[in-house]
Amino acid sequence: MSVCYMTHPLIKHKITLMRNEKTSTKEFRNLVEEVAMLMGYEALSDLQMIETTVKTPIEETKQPVIAGKKLAIVPILRAGLGMVSGIQALVPSARIGHIGLYRDPETHEPHEYYCKLPEPIEERQIVVVDPMLATGGSAIAAVDFIKQHGGKQIKFMSIIAAPEGVKALTQAHPDVQLYVGCLDRCLNENAYICPGLGDAGDRIFGTK
Ligand code: PRP
Ligand code: URA
């Protein structure tokens, strides 16, 4: 698996703002969207292109356009939802799938409650999004589901990752390209990322 760590100052700056416990829900949600867009710009640099014919005021010419309908953005619910609009702003014709997973608070094991992917999933470039890659359990389960449904070309974008999650995901799915906004120090005893930003879903949706 190739792992790409973001180095752009704008991404670093915005992630620092996200970490601040005083950042409001509205600001946090905007930052998630902006970071997703900036990371999407990087992650989609090898996006499939097709030729189209365009008539300029001078002449007809064949020029490249993004094969946008071939892209599937797949957020892991809930927190991944916050990243969708940022990437969709870059590729408005991208199709959206959803995978519902939650971590059991005691065991930290992921549990699936929803999965709906755009067909034909086997032909699409798939970008799975979730702001947090902690133990890696949710990411691995999400990629497992996508592969079971026939998905092949898979990228995974997380804004903050723990070394434990990067290791687990790269070992379980070495074919998946991983894009990480910032690699943090470690997990704590509750499997939260340190220093992290707390519970991403709660901060996006204002549920705590
Ligand atoms: C969070 C986060 C990831 C998962 C990461 O979701 O958005 O999906 O935890 O942890 P892991 O790498 O240890 O699996 P959570 O289960 O809290 O659900 P939520 O998005 O509905 O809040
Ligand atoms: N999920 C989160 O939202 N935050 C963490 O730090 C770990 C898992």
mmCIF file of C-alpha atoms and ligand atoms in Angstrom:
data_model
loop_
_atom_site.group_PDB
_atom_site.id
_atom_site.type_symbol
_atom_site.label_atom_id
_atom_site.label_comp_id
_atom_site.label_asym_id
_atom_site.label_seq_id
_atom_site.Cartn_x
_atom_site.Cartn_y
_atom_site.Cartn_z
ATOM 1 C CA MET A 1 0.000 0.000 0.000
ATOM 2 C CA SER A 2 1.231 3.488 -0.695
ATOM 3 C CA VAL A 3 0.659 6.030 2.074
ATOM 4 C CA CYS A 4 0.669 9.717 1.159
ATOM 5 C CA TYR A 5 1.019 12.216 4.014
ATOM 6 C CA MET A 6 -0.143 15.761 3.312
ATOM 7 C CA THR A 7 2.501 18.482 3.501
ATOM 8 C CA HIS A 8 0.601 21.544 2.272
ATOM 9 C CA PRO A 9 0.647 24.415 4.822
ATOM 10 C CA LEU A 10 -3.067 25.118 4.287
ATOM 11 C CA ILE A 11 -3.975 21.561 5.250
ATOM 12 C CA LYS A 12 -1.715 21.656 8.329
ATOM 13 C CA HIS A 13 -3.138 25.042 9.395
ATOM 14 C CA LYS A 14 -6.752 23.944 9.052
ATOM 15 C CA ILE A 15 -6.166 20.672 10.910
ATOM 16 C CA THR A 16 -4.667 22.651 13.802
ATOM 17 C CA LEU A 17 -7.824 24.790 13.904
ATOM 18 C CA MET A 18 -9.943 21.625 13.920
ATOM 19 C CA ARG A 19 -8.069 20.246 16.934
ATOM 20 C CA ASN A 20 -8.897 23.248 19.126
ATOM 21 C CA GLU A 21 -11.651 22.246 21.569
ATOM 22 C CA LYS A 22 -13.013 25.807 21.360
ATOM 23 C CA THR A 23 -13.705 25.536 17.623
ATOM 24 C CA SER A 24 -17.494 25.699 17.138
ATOM 25 C CA THR A 25 -19.551 23.018 15.387
ATOM 26 C CA LYS A 26 -20.147 25.323 12.406
ATOM 27 C CA GLU A 27 -16.457 26.178 12.052
ATOM 28 C CA PHE A 28 -15.457 22.541 12.538
ATOM 29 C CA ARG A 29 -17.844 21.384 9.809
ATOM 30 C CA ASN A 30 -16.496 24.037 7.408
ATOM 31 C CA LEU A 31 -12.921 23.001 8.172
ATOM 32 C CA VAL A 32 -13.665 19.310 7.542
ATOM 33 C CA GLU A 33 -15.124 20.277 4.168
ATOM 34 C CA GLU A 34 -12.138 22.494 3.269
ATOM 35 C CA VAL A 35 -9.520 19.941 4.306
ATOM 36 C CA ALA A 36 -11.377 17.236 2.369
ATOM 37 C CA MET A 37 -11.311 19.452 -0.717
ATOM 38 C CA LEU A 38 -7.585 20.165 -0.388
ATOM 39 C CA MET A 39 -6.807 16.494 0.221
ATOM 40 C CA GLY A 40 -9.099 15.532 -2.647
ATOM 41 C CA TYR A 41 -7.082 17.742 -4.993
ATOM 42 C CA GLU A 42 -4.017 15.666 -4.076
ATOM 43 C CA ALA A 43 -5.723 12.263 -4.022
ATOM 44 C CA LEU A 44 -7.431 12.767 -7.379
ATOM 45 C CA SER A 45 -4.306 13.787 -9.277
ATOM 46 C CA ASP A 46 -4.408 10.518 -11.260
ATOM 47 C CA LEU A 47 -8.137 10.654 -11.993
ATOM 48 C CA GLN A 48 -9.255 8.919 -15.184
ATOM 49 C CA MET A 49 -9.756 11.281 -18.151
ATOM 50 C CA ILE A 50 -11.659 10.902 -21.412
ATOM 51 C CA GLU A 51 -11.472 12.931 -24.618
ATOM 52 C CA THR A 52 -14.326 15.162 -25.653
ATOM 53 C CA THR A 53 -14.881 17.336 -28.707
ATOM 54 C CA VAL A 54 -15.213 21.036 -27.998
ATOM 55 C CA LYS A 55 -15.757 23.867 -30.473
ATOM 56 C CA THR A 56 -13.783 26.980 -29.592
ATOM 57 C CA PRO A 57 -14.513 30.280 -31.385
ATOM 58 C CA ILE A 58 -11.591 29.259 -33.633
ATOM 59 C CA GLU A 59 -12.047 25.551 -34.381
ATOM 60 C CA GLU A 60 -13.219 22.140 -33.229
ATOM 61 C CA THR A 61 -10.737 20.282 -31.028
ATOM 62 C CA LYS A 62 -10.495 17.102 -28.958
ATOM 63 C CA GLN A 63 -9.617 17.862 -25.320
ATOM 64 C CA PRO A 64 -9.516 15.936 -22.002
ATOM 65 C CA VAL A 65 -12.253 16.019 -19.357
ATOM 66 C CA ILE A 66 -12.606 14.120 -16.086
ATOM 67 C CA ALA A 67 -14.608 10.888 -16.337
ATOM 68 C CA GLY A 68 -16.520 12.176 -13.300
ATOM 69 C CA LYS A 69 -19.344 9.643 -13.410
ATOM 70 C CA LYS A 70 -16.740 6.910 -12.888
ATOM 71 C CA LEU A 71 -15.820 8.285 -9.465
ATOM 72 C CA ALA A 72 -17.557 7.035 -6.326
ATOM 73 C CA ILE A 73 -17.127 8.871 -3.041
ATOM 74 C CA VAL A 74 -17.986 6.569 -0.135
ATOM 75 C CA PRO A 75 -18.235 8.172 3.319
ATOM 76 C CA ILE A 76 -18.180 5.979 6.414
ATOM 77 C CA LEU A 77 -21.188 7.176 8.452
ATOM 78 C CA ARG A 78 -21.454 9.343 10.298
ATOM 79 C CA ALA A 79 -18.296 11.416 10.338
ATOM 80 C CA GLY A 80 -17.282 10.657 6.744
ATOM 81 C CA LEU A 81 -20.396 12.541 5.584
ATOM 82 C CA GLY A 82 -18.666 15.787 6.547
ATOM 83 C CA MET A 83 -16.001 15.217 3.877
ATOM 84 C CA VAL A 84 -18.311 14.499 0.927
ATOM 85 C CA SER A 85 -19.230 18.072 -0.084
ATOM 86 C CA GLY A 86 -15.541 19.107 -0.237
ATOM 87 C CA ILE A 87 -14.705 16.407 -2.775
ATOM 88 C CA GLN A 88 -17.997 16.801 -4.609
ATOM 89 C CA ALA A 89 -17.141 20.463 -5.137
ATOM 90 C CA LEU A 90 -14.135 19.236 -7.159
ATOM 91 C CA VAL A 91 -16.023 16.531 -9.095
ATOM 92 C CA PRO A 92 -19.750 17.397 -9.042
ATOM 93 C CA SER A 93 -20.744 14.385 -11.146
ATOM 94 C CA ALA A 94 -19.164 11.878 -8.740
ATOM 95 C CA ARG A 95 -21.586 9.253 -7.437
ATOM 96 C CA ILE A 96 -21.994 8.792 -3.687
ATOM 97 C CA GLY A 97 -22.175 5.493 -1.772
ATOM 98 C CA HIS A 98 -22.684 5.089 1.972
ATOM 99 C CA ILE A 99 -21.350 2.650 4.539
ATOM 100 C CA GLY A 100 -22.825 2.796 8.028
ATOM 101 C CA LEU A 101 -20.457 1.630 10.772
ATOM 102 C CA TYR A 102 -20.119 2.429 14.439
ATOM 103 C CA ARG A 103 -17.466 1.394 16.929
ATOM 104 C CA ASP A 104 -18.658 -0.547 19.930
ATOM 105 C CA PRO A 105 -17.720 1.711 22.876
ATOM 106 C CA GLU A 106 -16.414 -1.263 24.902
ATOM 107 C CA THR A 107 -14.679 -3.507 22.365
ATOM 108 C CA HIS A 108 -13.952 -0.768 19.742
ATOM 109 C CA GLU A 109 -15.010 -3.338 17.105
ATOM 110 C CA PRO A 110 -16.866 -1.907 14.061
ATOM 111 C CA HIS A 111 -20.533 -2.858 13.476
ATOM 112 C CA GLU A 112 -22.190 -2.430 10.084
ATOM 113 C CA TYR A 113 -25.713 -0.994 9.876
ATOM 114 C CA TYR A 114 -25.933 0.230 6.265
ATOM 115 C CA CYS A 115 -24.251 -0.284 2.900
ATOM 116 C CA LYS A 116 -25.338 1.137 -0.458
ATOM 117 C CA LEU A 117 -22.878 1.612 -3.299
ATOM 118 C CA PRO A 118 -23.332 3.068 -6.805
ATOM 119 C CA GLU A 119 -23.323 0.485 -9.604
ATOM 120 C CA PRO A 120 -21.321 -0.712 -11.442
ATOM 121 C CA ILE A 121 -18.964 -0.446 -8.469
ATOM 122 C CA GLU A 122 -16.339 -2.689 -10.107
ATOM 123 C CA GLU A 123 -15.751 -0.052 -12.832
ATOM 124 C CA ARG A 124 -15.395 2.920 -10.524
ATOM 125 C CA GLN A 125 -12.508 4.689 -8.871
ATOM 126 C CA ILE A 126 -13.653 4.615 -5.254
ATOM 127 C CA VAL A 127 -12.600 7.147 -2.608
ATOM 128 C CA VAL A 128 -13.575 6.086 0.910
ATOM 129 C CA VAL A 129 -13.627 9.013 3.340
ATOM 130 C CA ASP A 130 -13.549 9.121 7.124
ATOM 131 C CA PRO A 131 -11.872 11.912 9.126
ATOM 132 C CA MET A 132 -10.449 9.500 11.728
ATOM 133 C CA LEU A 133 -8.328 6.366 11.271
ATOM 134 C CA ALA A 134 -7.827 5.131 14.840
ATOM 135 C CA THR A 135 -7.487 1.352 15.330
ATOM 136 C CA GLY A 136 -8.262 0.923 11.624
ATOM 137 C CA GLY A 137 -11.144 -1.466 12.391
ATOM 138 C CA SER A 138 -13.800 0.689 10.675
ATOM 139 C CA ALA A 139 -11.605 1.380 7.640
ATOM 140 C CA ILE A 140 -10.760 -2.314 7.194
ATOM 141 C CA ALA A 141 -14.416 -3.332 7.539
ATOM 142 C CA ALA A 142 -15.487 -0.644 5.026
ATOM 143 C CA VAL A 143 -12.910 -1.767 2.450
ATOM 144 C CA ASP A 144 -13.906 -5.416 3.085
ATOM 145 C CA PHE A 145 -17.557 -4.546 2.267
ATOM 146 C CA ILE A 146 -16.608 -2.623 -0.853
ATOM 147 C CA LYS A 147 -14.469 -5.489 -2.114
ATOM 148 C CA GLN A 148 -17.261 -7.995 -1.334
ATOM 149 C CA HIS A 149 -19.535 -5.867 -3.547
ATOM 150 C CA GLY A 150 -16.948 -5.974 -6.361
ATOM 151 C CA GLY A 151 -15.024 -2.692 -5.794
ATOM 152 C CA LYS A 152 -11.427 -2.862 -7.003
ATOM 153 C CA GLN A 153 -9.791 0.546 -7.350
ATOM 154 C CA ILE A 154 -9.921 1.941 -3.829
ATOM 155 C CA LYS A 155 -8.374 4.997 -2.190
ATOM 156 C CA PHE A 156 -8.882 5.879 1.468
ATOM 157 C CA MET A 157 -8.728 9.447 2.825
ATOM 158 C CA SER A 158 -8.483 10.263 6.522
ATOM 159 C CA ILE A 159 -7.758 13.672 8.017
ATOM 160 C CA ILE A 160 -6.069 12.363 11.177
ATOM 161 C CA ALA A 161 -4.574 8.895 11.585
ATOM 162 C CA ALA A 162 -2.904 6.974 14.388
ATOM 163 C CA PRO A 163 0.157 4.856 13.531
ATOM 164 C CA GLU A 164 -1.809 1.804 14.736
ATOM 165 C CA GLY A 165 -4.564 2.438 12.164
ATOM 166 C CA VAL A 166 -2.149 3.067 9.290
ATOM 167 C CA LYS A 167 -0.349 -0.191 10.098
ATOM 168 C CA ALA A 168 -3.564 -2.226 10.402
ATOM 169 C CA LEU A 169 -5.089 -0.878 7.172
ATOM 170 C CA THR A 170 -1.909 -1.229 5.136
ATOM 171 C CA GLN A 171 -1.496 -4.820 6.324
ATOM 172 C CA ALA A 172 -5.144 -5.784 5.706
ATOM 173 C CA HIS A 173 -5.444 -4.042 2.321
ATOM 174 C CA PRO A 174 -2.022 -3.461 0.749
ATOM 175 C CA ASP A 175 -3.639 -2.575 -2.607
ATOM 176 C CA VAL A 176 -5.485 0.480 -1.202
ATOM 177 C CA GLN A 177 -3.864 3.912 -1.591
ATOM 178 C CA LEU A 178 -4.061 5.807 1.691
ATOM 179 C CA TYR A 179 -4.062 9.626 2.016
ATOM 180 C CA VAL A 180 -3.528 11.031 5.511
ATOM 181 C CA GLY A 181 -3.853 14.689 6.519
ATOM 182 C CA CYS A 182 -1.750 14.292 9.668
ATOM 183 C CA LEU A 183 -0.182 11.309 11.411
ATOM 184 C CA ASP A 184 -0.664 11.606 15.179
ATOM 185 C CA ARG A 185 1.260 10.046 18.075
ATOM 186 C CA CYS A 186 -0.792 7.092 19.350
ATOM 187 C CA LEU A 187 -4.122 5.817 20.652
ATOM 188 C CA ASN A 188 -5.200 6.210 24.276
ATOM 189 C CA GLU A 189 -6.852 3.512 26.443
ATOM 190 C CA ASN A 190 -10.250 4.318 24.863
ATOM 191 C CA ALA A 191 -8.807 3.975 21.350
ATOM 192 C CA TYR A 192 -9.033 7.738 20.761
ATOM 193 C CA ILE A 193 -6.284 9.373 18.752
ATOM 194 C CA CYS A 194 -3.750 11.496 20.717
ATOM 195 C CA PRO A 195 -3.566 14.457 20.414
ATOM 196 C CA GLY A 196 -6.389 14.008 17.845
ATOM 197 C CA LEU A 197 -9.493 16.184 17.899
ATOM 198 C CA GLY A 198 -11.922 14.130 20.000
ATOM 199 C CA ASP A 199 -14.993 12.472 18.489
ATOM 200 C CA ALA A 200 -15.229 13.668 14.898
ATOM 201 C CA GLY A 201 -18.893 12.670 14.455
ATOM 202 C CA ASP A 202 -19.961 14.549 17.584
ATOM 203 C CA ARG A 203 -17.975 17.625 16.560
ATOM 204 C CA ILE A 204 -19.413 17.669 13.016
ATOM 205 C CA PHE A 205 -23.009 17.101 14.052
ATOM 206 C CA GLY A 206 -22.940 18.862 17.437
ATOM 207 C CA THR A 207 -24.176 15.795 19.300
ATOM 208 C CA LYS A 208 -22.110 16.401 22.445
HETATM 209 C C1 PRP B 1 -15.308 7.095 14.297
HETATM 210 C C2 PRP B 1 -14.648 7.574 13.027
HETATM 211 C C3 PRP B 1 -14.298 6.281 12.344
HETATM 212 C C4 PRP B 1 -13.969 5.385 13.498
HETATM 213 C C5 PRP B 1 -12.476 5.267 13.599
HETATM 214 O O1 PRP B 1 -16.603 6.730 14.060
HETATM 215 O O2 PRP B 1 -15.448 8.425 12.263
HETATM 216 O O3 PRP B 1 -15.354 5.742 11.568
HETATM 217 O O4 PRP B 1 -14.489 5.999 14.675
HETATM 218 O O5 PRP B 1 -12.128 4.372 14.595
HETATM 219 P P1 PRP B 1 -11.405 2.984 14.292
HETATM 220 O O6 PRP B 1 -10.307 3.268 13.326
HETATM 221 O O7 PRP B 1 -10.901 2.558 15.636
HETATM 222 O O8 PRP B 1 -12.423 2.032 13.743
HETATM 223 P P2 PRP B 1 -17.606 6.250 15.245
HETATM 224 O O9 PRP B 1 -17.576 4.772 15.374
HETATM 225 O O10 PRP B 1 -17.326 7.054 16.468
HETATM 226 O O11 PRP B 1 -19.028 6.572 14.648
HETATM 227 P P3 PRP B 1 -19.691 7.983 14.255
HETATM 228 O O12 PRP B 1 -18.979 8.470 13.010
HETATM 229 O O13 PRP B 1 -21.109 7.591 13.972
HETATM 230 O O14 PRP B 1 -19.537 8.924 15.403
HETATM 231 N N1 URA B 2 -13.093 8.188 16.378
HETATM 232 C C1 URA B 2 -13.064 9.517 16.565
HETATM 233 O O1 URA B 2 -14.003 10.233 16.202
HETATM 234 N N2 URA B 2 -11.989 10.031 17.187
HETATM 235 C C2 URA B 2 -10.940 9.290 17.582
HETATM 236 O O2 URA B 2 -9.962 9.834 18.131
HETATM 237 C C3 URA B 2 -10.998 7.909 17.370
HETATM 238 C C4 URA B 2 -12.074 7.379 16.748
#
